[in-house]
């Protein structure tokens, strides 16, 4: 394969730029050409495509977001959408594609592979909820952003002996809550994979107070329920005057950490190696610190993302 494309799709995550940079630089190093496609599959269908040079990806490794922009484009799930996309790939002579995104984006990559345009999927999301990899591009940055916020909240919580519920992102996965919770020394971590008993949470707050704790930090994953509702349930049991902070989209932005940049660079270069060998229908992951490739369909249909629940147990043991 001599000419490839790259796009970012679904929700953005810090490190996507580092991945695109690695794709471009590695492909040029291998004597291939790279075309950047703006706005994910929407831009593919619209033909929003341009050749990328080495310089086009200069000065982006440190930036959050994605300089190729991203979009949700459900029409790409239809035959009509895919055929239009292929028309554009042919127009630009693009033989294969690197798709950085979540599992929805993987489905788009698989659809193109089936139609004869090999694609490689790279896991890009802060939620860490993509099967086939221990870590996704953006997760490390997001947990460090959350950690910074939690440290700040702890200062004010301690000064006023307050209970805080901090709602963090993660969709149906509790990874952000788990990692940021352990790292910040949160008293309780509430994740969808474990559920919770509200009277137990209240007892824990009271026990902490009796032991002389000056604050209670509860990290709540958004997949459980929203922070306000959770706080209302707690206040209904006792007059805790729970304060709620919803971190929201700040978790998605910011300069990627070293770990995310390195991971994204390894993934980007790895994708080019597979396409150079005309291999597609694969998604890359990190398993035990090694880059691995899995069949996309097998990943989507048969693998399940599992958070590290040892961290949940650990936090229970060391947080009081
Ligand atoms: P996020 O982590 O933000 O959820 P994602 O990649 O899962 O990322 P989606 O919105 O589910 O986000 O998918 C991104 C895009 O991938 C869609 O907007 C659509 O263009 C394409 N896509 C999703 N599902 C399919 C499908 N079944 N077939 C073809 N393309 C798809």
Short mmCIF file of C-alpha atoms and ligand atoms in Angstrom, two decimals:
data_model
loop_
_atom_site.label_atom_id
_atom_site.label_comp_id
_atom_site.label_asym_id
_atom_site.label_seq_id
_atom_site.Cartn_x
_atom_site.Cartn_y
_atom_site.Cartn_z
CA UNK A 1 0.00 0.00 0.00
CA UNK A 2 1.38 3.39 -0.97
CA UNK A 3 -1.31 5.90 -0.09
CA UNK A 4 -3.29 5.88 3.13
CA UNK A 5 -5.77 8.13 4.93
CA UNK A 6 -6.29 9.01 8.57
CA UNK A 7 -9.33 10.32 10.42
CA UNK A 8 -10.50 10.87 13.99
CA UNK A 9 -14.09 9.98 14.84
CA UNK A 10 -16.53 9.99 17.77
CA UNK A 11 -15.65 11.89 20.94
CA UNK A 12 -12.24 13.58 20.91
CA UNK A 13 -9.54 12.69 23.40
CA UNK A 14 -6.14 14.15 24.30
CA UNK A 15 -3.48 12.31 22.32
CA UNK A 16 -5.44 11.97 19.09
CA UNK A 17 -3.12 14.58 17.56
CA UNK A 18 -0.07 12.60 18.65
CA UNK A 19 -1.56 9.52 16.95
CA UNK A 20 -2.18 11.38 13.68
CA UNK A 21 1.30 12.85 13.81
CA UNK A 22 2.81 9.38 14.23
CA UNK A 23 0.74 8.01 11.34
CA UNK A 24 1.93 10.79 9.04
CA UNK A 25 5.58 10.73 10.07
CA UNK A 26 5.87 6.94 10.06
CA UNK A 27 4.15 6.66 6.67
CA UNK A 28 6.46 9.27 5.16
CA UNK A 29 9.42 7.46 6.69
CA UNK A 30 8.21 4.29 4.94
CA UNK A 31 7.87 6.10 1.61
CA UNK A 32 4.06 6.25 1.71
CA UNK A 33 1.68 9.20 1.25
CA UNK A 34 -0.92 10.25 3.79
CA UNK A 35 -4.22 12.07 3.37
CA UNK A 36 -5.97 13.67 6.32
CA UNK A 37 -9.75 13.47 6.43
CA UNK A 38 -11.55 16.17 8.43
CA UNK A 39 -14.64 15.53 10.59
CA UNK A 40 -14.47 11.73 10.67
CA UNK A 41 -16.71 9.74 8.36
CA UNK A 42 -18.79 12.85 7.63
CA UNK A 43 -15.74 14.49 6.04
CA UNK A 44 -14.89 11.30 4.20
CA UNK A 45 -18.29 11.27 2.51
CA UNK A 46 -18.10 15.01 1.80
CA UNK A 47 -14.59 14.71 0.37
CA UNK A 48 -13.06 17.03 3.00
CA UNK A 49 -9.65 15.48 2.39
CA UNK A 50 -6.14 16.84 1.93
CA UNK A 51 -2.63 15.56 1.58
CA UNK A 52 -0.64 15.90 4.80
CA UNK A 53 3.02 16.80 4.88
CA UNK A 54 5.54 16.33 7.64
CA UNK A 55 5.10 20.01 8.57
CA UNK A 56 1.31 19.81 8.73
CA UNK A 57 1.67 17.68 11.84
CA UNK A 58 4.36 19.83 13.43
CA UNK A 59 3.56 21.48 16.76
CA UNK A 60 0.51 19.31 17.48
CA UNK A 61 1.91 16.52 19.69
CA UNK A 62 1.31 18.64 22.79
CA UNK A 63 -2.24 19.74 21.90
CA UNK A 64 -5.48 18.27 23.15
CA UNK A 65 -8.47 17.75 20.87
CA UNK A 66 -7.95 16.75 17.27
CA UNK A 67 -6.70 19.04 14.53
CA UNK A 68 -8.57 16.84 12.02
CA UNK A 69 -11.80 17.58 13.92
CA UNK A 70 -14.31 14.89 14.73
CA UNK A 71 -17.99 14.29 14.10
CA UNK A 72 -20.85 11.91 14.69
CA UNK A 73 -22.22 10.74 11.37
CA UNK A 74 -24.73 7.91 11.82
CA UNK A 75 -25.37 7.79 8.06
CA UNK A 76 -22.09 5.95 7.72
CA UNK A 77 -23.83 2.86 9.08
CA UNK A 78 -25.82 2.70 5.82
CA UNK A 79 -24.72 1.16 2.52
CA UNK A 80 -25.33 4.48 0.77
CA UNK A 81 -23.02 6.33 3.18
CA UNK A 82 -20.28 3.76 2.84
CA UNK A 83 -20.45 3.72 -0.98
CA UNK A 84 -20.18 7.50 -1.03
CA UNK A 85 -17.14 7.24 1.25
CA UNK A 86 -15.54 4.72 -1.07
CA UNK A 87 -16.16 7.00 -4.04
CA UNK A 88 -14.06 9.64 -2.25
CA UNK A 89 -11.34 7.15 -1.31
CA UNK A 90 -11.09 6.22 -5.00
CA UNK A 91 -11.09 9.85 -6.09
CA UNK A 92 -8.00 10.46 -3.94
CA UNK A 93 -6.45 7.05 -4.62
CA UNK A 94 -6.49 6.17 -0.91
CA UNK A 95 -6.01 2.44 -0.44
CA UNK A 96 -6.41 2.06 3.33
CA UNK A 97 -7.32 4.05 6.39
CA UNK A 98 -6.35 4.61 10.03
CA UNK A 99 -9.43 5.35 12.15
CA UNK A 100 -8.90 6.79 15.63
CA UNK A 101 -12.03 6.59 17.77
CA UNK A 102 -14.31 4.40 19.84
CA UNK A 103 -16.22 1.23 19.11
CA UNK A 104 -18.68 3.02 16.79
CA UNK A 105 -15.74 4.22 14.72
CA UNK A 106 -14.39 0.66 14.70
CA UNK A 107 -17.66 -0.44 13.06
CA UNK A 108 -17.10 2.13 10.31
CA UNK A 109 -13.53 0.88 9.87
CA UNK A 110 -14.76 -2.69 9.63
CA UNK A 111 -17.43 -1.77 7.06
CA UNK A 112 -14.77 -0.24 4.78
CA UNK A 113 -12.43 -3.20 5.24
CA UNK A 114 -15.23 -5.57 4.15
CA UNK A 115 -15.67 -3.49 1.02
CA UNK A 116 -11.99 -3.87 0.11
CA UNK A 117 -10.41 -0.85 1.86
CA UNK A 118 -8.31 -2.17 4.72
CA UNK A 119 -8.63 -0.12 7.90
CA UNK A 120 -6.88 -0.17 11.25
CA UNK A 121 -8.74 1.08 14.34
CA UNK A 122 -6.92 2.85 17.17
CA UNK A 123 -8.66 3.25 20.55
CA UNK A 124 -9.20 6.95 21.26
CA UNK A 125 -11.46 7.92 24.16
CA UNK A 126 -10.96 9.24 27.69
CA UNK A 127 -13.38 6.62 29.05
CA UNK A 128 -11.02 3.64 28.65
CA UNK A 129 -14.05 1.53 27.75
CA UNK A 130 -12.91 -0.02 24.48
CA UNK A 131 -12.43 -3.78 24.42
CA UNK A 132 -9.08 -5.21 23.36
CA UNK A 133 -6.82 -2.76 25.17
CA UNK A 134 -5.74 -2.05 28.72
CA UNK A 135 -5.57 1.69 28.00
CA UNK A 136 -7.06 4.03 25.44
CA UNK A 137 -5.54 7.23 24.09
CA UNK A 138 -6.66 10.06 26.39
CA UNK A 139 -7.45 8.09 29.53
CA UNK A 140 -4.23 8.95 31.34
CA UNK A 141 -4.65 12.66 30.63
CA UNK A 142 -8.27 12.58 31.79
CA UNK A 143 -7.48 10.89 35.11
CA UNK A 144 -4.74 13.42 35.78
CA UNK A 145 -7.15 16.27 35.03
CA UNK A 146 -9.67 14.75 37.43
CA UNK A 147 -6.95 14.23 40.02
CA UNK A 148 -5.96 17.89 39.86
CA UNK A 149 -9.60 18.88 40.46
CA UNK A 150 -9.98 16.39 43.32
CA UNK A 151 -6.87 17.73 45.07
CA UNK A 152 -8.30 21.23 44.88
CA UNK A 153 -11.68 20.13 46.16
CA UNK A 154 -10.04 18.33 49.05
CA UNK A 155 -8.48 21.63 50.21
CA UNK A 156 -11.84 23.34 50.51
CA UNK A 157 -13.61 20.22 51.80
CA UNK A 158 -11.09 19.96 54.64
CA UNK A 159 -11.32 23.64 55.54
CA UNK A 160 -15.07 23.39 56.07
CA UNK A 161 -15.39 19.72 57.11
CA UNK A 162 -17.60 19.01 54.13
CA UNK A 163 -18.77 16.08 52.10
CA UNK A 164 -18.32 16.35 48.36
CA UNK A 165 -19.67 14.21 45.57
CA UNK A 166 -17.66 14.63 42.39
CA UNK A 167 -19.28 13.27 39.26
CA UNK A 168 -16.78 12.13 36.65
CA UNK A 169 -17.14 10.90 33.08
CA UNK A 170 -16.82 7.33 31.85
CA UNK A 171 -20.22 6.52 30.33
CA UNK A 172 -20.97 2.96 31.47
CA UNK A 173 -17.40 2.33 32.64
CA UNK A 174 -16.00 3.18 36.06
CA UNK A 175 -12.33 3.42 35.08
CA UNK A 176 -11.94 7.20 35.44
CA UNK A 177 -13.61 7.13 38.86
CA UNK A 178 -11.50 4.17 40.00
CA UNK A 179 -8.12 5.52 38.98
CA UNK A 180 -8.69 9.13 39.99
CA UNK A 181 -10.40 7.96 43.19
CA UNK A 182 -7.46 5.82 44.32
CA UNK A 183 -4.92 8.45 43.25
CA UNK A 184 -6.68 11.21 45.19
CA UNK A 185 -7.32 9.18 48.32
CA UNK A 186 -11.09 9.49 47.94
CA UNK A 187 -13.11 8.03 50.80
CA UNK A 188 -15.55 6.28 48.48
CA UNK A 189 -15.68 5.35 44.80
CA UNK A 190 -19.05 4.60 43.26
CA UNK A 191 -18.96 2.80 39.90
CA UNK A 192 -21.59 1.06 37.77
CA UNK A 193 -19.70 -2.24 37.83
CA UNK A 194 -20.15 -2.50 41.61
CA UNK A 195 -23.38 -0.71 42.44
CA UNK A 196 -23.89 0.86 45.87
CA UNK A 197 -26.02 0.87 48.98
CA UNK A 198 -26.87 4.44 49.95
CA UNK A 199 -27.23 3.68 53.67
CA UNK A 200 -23.77 2.09 53.59
CA UNK A 201 -22.38 5.23 51.96
CA UNK A 202 -24.00 7.37 54.67
CA UNK A 203 -22.68 5.11 57.46
CA UNK A 204 -19.21 5.43 55.99
CA UNK A 205 -19.41 9.24 56.08
CA UNK A 206 -20.51 9.18 59.74
CA UNK A 207 -17.80 6.66 60.70
CA UNK A 208 -15.21 8.87 59.03
CA UNK A 209 -16.39 11.88 61.01
CA UNK A 210 -16.24 9.88 64.24
CA UNK A 211 -12.66 8.88 63.44
CA UNK A 212 -11.79 12.55 63.02
CA UNK A 213 -11.79 12.82 59.23
CA UNK A 214 -12.11 16.43 58.17
CA UNK A 215 -13.65 15.77 54.79
CA UNK A 216 -15.35 13.13 52.71
CA UNK A 217 -14.67 12.89 49.02
CA UNK A 218 -16.97 10.59 47.06
CA UNK A 219 -16.05 10.02 43.42
CA UNK A 220 -19.13 9.05 41.45
CA UNK A 221 -18.99 7.64 37.90
CA UNK A 222 -21.62 9.23 35.66
CA UNK A 223 -22.85 5.77 34.61
CA UNK A 224 -24.32 5.25 38.10
CA UNK A 225 -26.53 8.35 38.27
CA UNK A 226 -26.04 12.07 38.24
CA UNK A 227 -24.27 13.74 41.15
CA UNK A 228 -27.19 15.90 42.19
CA UNK A 229 -29.51 12.92 42.51
CA UNK A 230 -26.90 11.01 44.49
CA UNK A 231 -26.38 13.94 46.86
CA UNK A 232 -30.13 14.28 47.40
CA UNK A 233 -30.33 10.62 48.38
CA UNK A 234 -27.56 11.10 50.92
CA UNK A 235 -29.04 14.28 52.37
CA UNK A 236 -32.38 12.51 52.72
CA UNK A 237 -30.71 10.04 55.12
CA UNK A 238 -28.88 12.61 57.22
CA UNK A 239 -28.29 16.32 57.06
CA UNK A 240 -24.87 16.09 55.43
CA UNK A 241 -25.27 19.22 53.24
CA UNK A 242 -23.48 17.40 50.47
CA UNK A 243 -21.78 19.61 47.86
CA UNK A 244 -21.75 18.41 44.26
CA UNK A 245 -19.20 19.11 41.54
CA UNK A 246 -19.78 17.87 38.00
CA UNK A 247 -16.46 18.02 36.18
CA UNK A 248 -17.98 17.60 32.70
CA UNK A 249 -16.06 18.41 29.54
CA UNK A 250 -12.94 19.79 31.23
CA UNK A 251 -12.06 16.10 31.44
CA UNK A 252 -11.89 15.86 27.66
CA UNK A 253 -9.44 18.69 27.04
CA UNK A 254 -5.90 19.65 27.84
CA UNK A 255 -2.40 18.81 26.80
CA UNK A 256 -1.89 15.03 26.69
CA UNK A 257 0.34 13.42 29.32
CA UNK A 258 3.62 11.79 28.37
CA UNK A 259 1.98 8.38 28.64
CA UNK A 260 -0.83 9.29 26.24
CA UNK A 261 1.61 10.81 23.77
CA UNK A 262 3.85 7.76 23.81
CA UNK A 263 0.94 5.33 23.54
CA UNK A 264 -0.61 7.32 20.69
CA UNK A 265 2.74 7.41 18.88
CA UNK A 266 3.18 3.66 19.24
CA UNK A 267 -0.36 3.01 18.01
CA UNK A 268 -0.02 5.42 15.06
CA UNK A 269 3.24 3.90 13.87
CA UNK A 270 1.90 0.36 14.42
CA UNK A 271 -1.15 1.08 12.26
CA UNK A 272 1.09 2.17 9.38
CA UNK A 273 3.10 -1.05 9.60
CA UNK A 274 -0.06 -3.14 9.19
CA UNK A 275 -1.34 -1.05 6.28
CA UNK A 276 2.06 -1.17 4.61
CA UNK A 277 1.71 -4.95 4.68
CA UNK A 278 -1.85 -4.57 3.22
CA UNK A 279 -3.43 -5.84 6.44
CA UNK A 280 -6.71 -4.36 7.66
CA UNK A 281 -9.77 -5.20 9.73
CA UNK A 282 -7.63 -4.92 12.86
CA UNK A 283 -7.63 -2.74 15.93
CA UNK A 284 -4.59 -2.14 18.06
CA UNK A 285 -4.42 -2.34 21.81
CA UNK A 286 -1.98 -2.32 24.69
CA UNK A 287 -1.76 -5.58 26.62
CA UNK A 288 0.76 -5.88 29.44
CA UNK A 289 2.69 -2.92 28.00
CA UNK A 290 2.95 -4.50 24.53
CA UNK A 291 1.16 -3.29 21.39
CA UNK A 292 -1.12 -6.05 20.09
CA UNK A 293 -3.54 -6.37 17.17
CA UNK A 294 -6.97 -7.96 17.31
CA UNK A 295 -9.56 -8.69 14.67
CA UNK A 296 -12.05 -5.79 14.83
CA UNK A 297 -15.19 -7.91 14.69
CA UNK A 298 -13.90 -10.32 17.28
CA UNK A 299 -13.07 -7.36 19.51
CA UNK A 300 -16.48 -5.76 19.10
CA UNK A 301 -18.54 -8.92 19.38
CA UNK A 302 -16.61 -11.15 21.76
CA UNK A 303 -14.39 -9.05 23.98
CA UNK A 304 -15.63 -7.04 26.89
CA UNK A 305 -13.91 -4.17 28.59
CA UNK A 306 -13.26 -4.90 32.24
CA UNK A 307 -12.13 -2.24 34.71
CA UNK A 308 -9.43 -3.13 37.21
CA UNK A 309 -11.64 -4.02 40.17
CA UNK A 310 -8.59 -4.73 42.33
CA UNK A 311 -8.43 -0.95 42.62
CA UNK A 312 -11.94 -0.88 44.04
CA UNK A 313 -11.00 -3.38 46.73
CA UNK A 314 -7.74 -1.55 47.41
CA UNK A 315 -9.55 1.73 47.94
CA UNK A 316 -11.93 0.15 50.44
CA UNK A 317 -8.94 -1.18 52.36
CA UNK A 318 -6.88 1.99 52.48
CA UNK A 319 -9.33 4.90 52.33
CA UNK A 320 -10.49 4.97 55.93
P1 LIG B 1 -16.98 7.51 21.43
O1 LIG B 1 -15.87 6.98 22.25
O2 LIG B 1 -17.04 8.95 21.46
O3 LIG B 1 -18.31 6.88 21.65
P2 LIG B 1 -17.31 6.17 18.98
O4 LIG B 1 -16.39 5.92 17.85
O5 LIG B 1 -17.86 4.95 19.66
O6 LIG B 1 -16.54 7.11 19.96
P3 LIG B 1 -19.80 6.81 17.69
O7 LIG B 1 -20.52 8.08 17.57
O8 LIG B 1 -20.49 5.60 18.21
O9 LIG B 1 -18.50 7.12 18.56
O10 LIG B 1 -19.21 6.41 16.26
C1 LIG B 1 -18.46 7.34 15.53
C2 LIG B 1 -18.85 7.30 14.08
O11 LIG B 1 -18.54 6.01 13.53
C3 LIG B 1 -20.34 7.46 13.83
O12 LIG B 1 -20.75 8.79 13.90
C4 LIG B 1 -20.45 6.88 12.41
O13 LIG B 1 -19.97 7.80 11.45
C5 LIG B 1 -19.47 5.69 12.50
N1 LIG B 1 -20.21 4.45 12.83
C6 LIG B 1 -20.79 4.13 14.02
N2 LIG B 1 -21.43 2.94 13.94
C7 LIG B 1 -21.23 2.48 12.69
C8 LIG B 1 -21.64 1.30 11.98
N3 LIG B 1 -22.37 0.33 12.56
N4 LIG B 1 -21.25 1.16 10.70
C9 LIG B 1 -20.52 2.12 10.09
N5 LIG B 1 -20.11 3.26 10.69
C10 LIG B 1 -20.45 3.45 11.97
#
